[in-house]
Amino acid sequence: SALIFFEYIVTFSEEIHVIWGARLTTVTVIFALNRYLLMAQGVNFALNPVWWLVIIARIFPAVSDLIVVLVTWFKTSALAIEVRKLRIKGSIATLLMRDG
């Protein structure tokens, strides 16, 4: 929100000169709608934060990390079982580094 308002303040004099100094066309209407609806959205986000969006943004990376850990554990346990069956000397870490 702060960047939106900063950009509006910095470019307001150019907007008056270029957009509002010209005749009303489709381009000026689209510009005005884009600019001021985005400003309204910025005010709305500043006054009413979207907490569910923050929660989703934090949950998905955690779930992704959990999937990586579970797949690694599953593959490592399968490798450990094979190592025990074949009676190969060496640690699981060594085998993981060698075989991926």
PDB file of C-alpha atoms in Angstrom:
ATOM      1  CA  SER A   1       0.000   0.000   0.000  1.00  0.00           C
ATOM      2  CA  ALA A   2       2.800   2.388   0.835  1.00  0.00           C
ATOM      3  CA  LEU A   3       4.405   1.931  -2.587  1.00  0.00           C
ATOM      4  CA  ILE A   4       1.095   2.580  -4.335  1.00  0.00           C
ATOM      5  CA  PHE A   5       0.590   5.866  -2.508  1.00  0.00           C
ATOM      6  CA  PHE A   6       4.232   6.877  -2.954  1.00  0.00           C
ATOM      7  CA  GLU A   7       3.933   6.312  -6.707  1.00  0.00           C
ATOM      8  CA  TYR A   8       0.716   8.361  -6.817  1.00  0.00           C
ATOM      9  CA  ILE A   9       2.311  11.261  -4.964  1.00  0.00           C
ATOM     10  CA  VAL A  10       5.434  11.245  -7.149  1.00  0.00           C
ATOM     11  CA  THR A  11       3.557  11.041 -10.476  1.00  0.00           C
ATOM     12  CA  PHE A  12       0.508  13.202  -9.655  1.00  0.00           C
ATOM     13  CA  SER A  13       1.830  16.338 -11.387  1.00  0.00           C
ATOM     14  CA  GLU A  14       2.582  14.344 -14.557  1.00  0.00           C
ATOM     15  CA  GLU A  15      -0.880  12.797 -14.399  1.00  0.00           C
ATOM     16  CA  ILE A  16      -2.530  16.225 -14.273  1.00  0.00           C
ATOM     17  CA  HIS A  17      -0.467  17.461 -17.203  1.00  0.00           C
ATOM     18  CA  VAL A  18      -0.669  14.390 -19.472  1.00  0.00           C
ATOM     19  CA  ILE A  19      -3.999  12.753 -18.651  1.00  0.00           C
ATOM     20  CA  TRP A  20      -6.327  15.436 -17.328  1.00  0.00           C
ATOM     21  CA  GLY A  21      -5.003  18.074 -19.714  1.00  0.00           C
ATOM     22  CA  ALA A  22      -6.028  15.931 -22.702  1.00  0.00           C
ATOM     23  CA  ARG A  23      -9.532  15.283 -23.999  1.00  0.00           C
ATOM     24  CA  LEU A  24     -11.543  12.392 -22.578  1.00  0.00           C
ATOM     25  CA  THR A  25     -10.797   9.205 -24.515  1.00  0.00           C
ATOM     26  CA  THR A  26     -10.990   5.490 -23.859  1.00  0.00           C
ATOM     27  CA  VAL A  27      -7.339   5.553 -22.824  1.00  0.00           C
ATOM     28  CA  THR A  28      -7.889   8.244 -20.189  1.00  0.00           C
ATOM     29  CA  VAL A  29     -10.934   6.403 -18.806  1.00  0.00           C
ATOM     30  CA  ILE A  30      -8.996   3.124 -18.567  1.00  0.00           C
ATOM     31  CA  PHE A  31      -6.073   4.955 -16.947  1.00  0.00           C
ATOM     32  CA  ALA A  32      -8.331   6.604 -14.375  1.00  0.00           C
ATOM     33  CA  LEU A  33     -10.125   3.353 -13.554  1.00  0.00           C
ATOM     34  CA  ASN A  34      -6.843   1.488 -13.224  1.00  0.00           C
ATOM     35  CA  ARG A  35      -5.211   4.159 -11.108  1.00  0.00           C
ATOM     36  CA  TYR A  36      -8.029   4.936  -8.709  1.00  0.00           C
ATOM     37  CA  LEU A  37      -9.428   1.433  -8.313  1.00  0.00           C
ATOM     38  CA  LEU A  38      -5.909   0.314  -7.410  1.00  0.00           C
ATOM     39  CA  MET A  39      -5.753   3.153  -4.885  1.00  0.00           C
ATOM     40  CA  ALA A  40      -9.076   2.025  -3.399  1.00  0.00           C
ATOM     41  CA  GLN A  41      -7.742  -1.525  -3.210  1.00  0.00           C
ATOM     42  CA  GLY A  42      -4.610  -0.260  -1.439  1.00  0.00           C
ATOM     43  CA  VAL A  43      -6.746   1.573   1.130  1.00  0.00           C
ATOM     44  CA  ASN A  44      -8.874  -1.545   1.604  1.00  0.00           C
ATOM     45  CA  PHE A  45      -5.807  -3.755   2.141  1.00  0.00           C
ATOM     46  CA  ALA A  46      -4.309  -1.241   4.564  1.00  0.00           C
ATOM     47  CA  LEU A  47      -7.495  -1.040   6.626  1.00  0.00           C
ATOM     48  CA  ASN A  48      -8.547  -4.698   6.348  1.00  0.00           C
ATOM     49  CA  PRO A  49      -5.515  -6.974   6.169  1.00  0.00           C
ATOM     50  CA  VAL A  50      -6.138 -10.313   4.508  1.00  0.00           C
ATOM     51  CA  TRP A  51      -5.014 -12.691   7.266  1.00  0.00           C
ATOM     52  CA  TRP A  52      -6.082 -15.838   5.435  1.00  0.00           C
ATOM     53  CA  LEU A  53      -3.716 -14.918   2.611  1.00  0.00           C
ATOM     54  CA  VAL A  54      -0.836 -14.633   5.080  1.00  0.00           C
ATOM     55  CA  ILE A  55      -1.738 -18.013   6.551  1.00  0.00           C
ATOM     56  CA  ILE A  56      -1.846 -19.637   3.104  1.00  0.00           C
ATOM     57  CA  ALA A  57       1.472 -18.030   2.172  1.00  0.00           C
ATOM     58  CA  ARG A  58       3.055 -19.612   5.249  1.00  0.00           C
ATOM     59  CA  ILE A  59       1.348 -23.017   5.068  1.00  0.00           C
ATOM     60  CA  PHE A  60       2.295 -23.982   1.501  1.00  0.00           C
ATOM     61  CA  PRO A  61       6.089 -23.734   1.974  1.00  0.00           C
ATOM     62  CA  ALA A  62       5.778 -25.718   5.218  1.00  0.00           C
ATOM     63  CA  VAL A  63       3.760 -28.429   3.466  1.00  0.00           C
ATOM     64  CA  SER A  64       6.311 -28.484   0.662  1.00  0.00           C
ATOM     65  CA  ASP A  65       9.143 -28.957   3.169  1.00  0.00           C
ATOM     66  CA  LEU A  66       7.166 -31.719   4.898  1.00  0.00           C
ATOM     67  CA  ILE A  67       6.721 -33.553   1.593  1.00  0.00           C
ATOM     68  CA  VAL A  68      10.472 -33.361   0.927  1.00  0.00           C
ATOM     69  CA  VAL A  69      11.255 -34.700   4.411  1.00  0.00           C
ATOM     70  CA  LEU A  70       8.746 -37.554   4.111  1.00  0.00           C
ATOM     71  CA  VAL A  71       9.985 -38.604   0.668  1.00  0.00           C
ATOM     72  CA  THR A  72      13.589 -38.472   1.900  1.00  0.00           C
ATOM     73  CA  TRP A  73      12.726 -40.599   4.950  1.00  0.00           C
ATOM     74  CA  PHE A  74      10.836 -43.099   2.807  1.00  0.00           C
ATOM     75  CA  LYS A  75      13.655 -43.454   0.288  1.00  0.00           C
ATOM     76  CA  THR A  76      16.276 -43.601   3.049  1.00  0.00           C
ATOM     77  CA  SER A  77      14.407 -46.324   4.926  1.00  0.00           C
ATOM     78  CA  ALA A  78      14.168 -48.381   1.732  1.00  0.00           C
ATOM     79  CA  LEU A  79      17.914 -47.910   1.234  1.00  0.00           C
ATOM     80  CA  ALA A  80      18.618 -48.896   4.856  1.00  0.00           C
ATOM     81  CA  ILE A  81      16.612 -52.100   4.425  1.00  0.00           C
ATOM     82  CA  GLU A  82      18.575 -52.990   1.286  1.00  0.00           C
ATOM     83  CA  VAL A  83      21.887 -52.279   3.057  1.00  0.00           C
ATOM     84  CA  ARG A  84      20.932 -54.604   5.918  1.00  0.00           C
ATOM     85  CA  LYS A  85      19.867 -57.345   3.499  1.00  0.00           C
ATOM     86  CA  LEU A  86      23.120 -57.147   1.532  1.00  0.00           C
ATOM     87  CA  ARG A  87      25.264 -56.683   4.668  1.00  0.00           C
ATOM     88  CA  ILE A  88      27.146 -53.787   3.089  1.00  0.00           C
ATOM     89  CA  LYS A  89      29.496 -51.889   5.383  1.00  0.00           C
ATOM     90  CA  GLY A  90      29.169 -48.146   5.531  1.00  0.00           C
ATOM     91  CA  SER A  91      26.738 -45.646   6.894  1.00  0.00           C
ATOM     92  CA  ILE A  92      23.470 -44.571   5.340  1.00  0.00           C
ATOM     93  CA  ALA A  93      24.943 -41.093   4.881  1.00  0.00           C
ATOM     94  CA  THR A  94      27.802 -42.544   2.831  1.00  0.00           C
ATOM     95  CA  LEU A  95      25.401 -44.466   0.628  1.00  0.00           C
ATOM     96  CA  LEU A  96      23.159 -41.441   0.174  1.00  0.00           C
ATOM     97  CA  MET A  97      26.116 -39.316  -0.845  1.00  0.00           C
ATOM     98  CA  ARG A  98      27.356 -41.978  -3.249  1.00  0.00           C
ATOM     99  CA  ASP A  99      24.025 -43.129  -4.718  1.00  0.00           C
ATOM    100  CA  GLY A 100      21.870 -40.067  -4.236  1.00  0.00           C
TER     101      GLY A 100
END
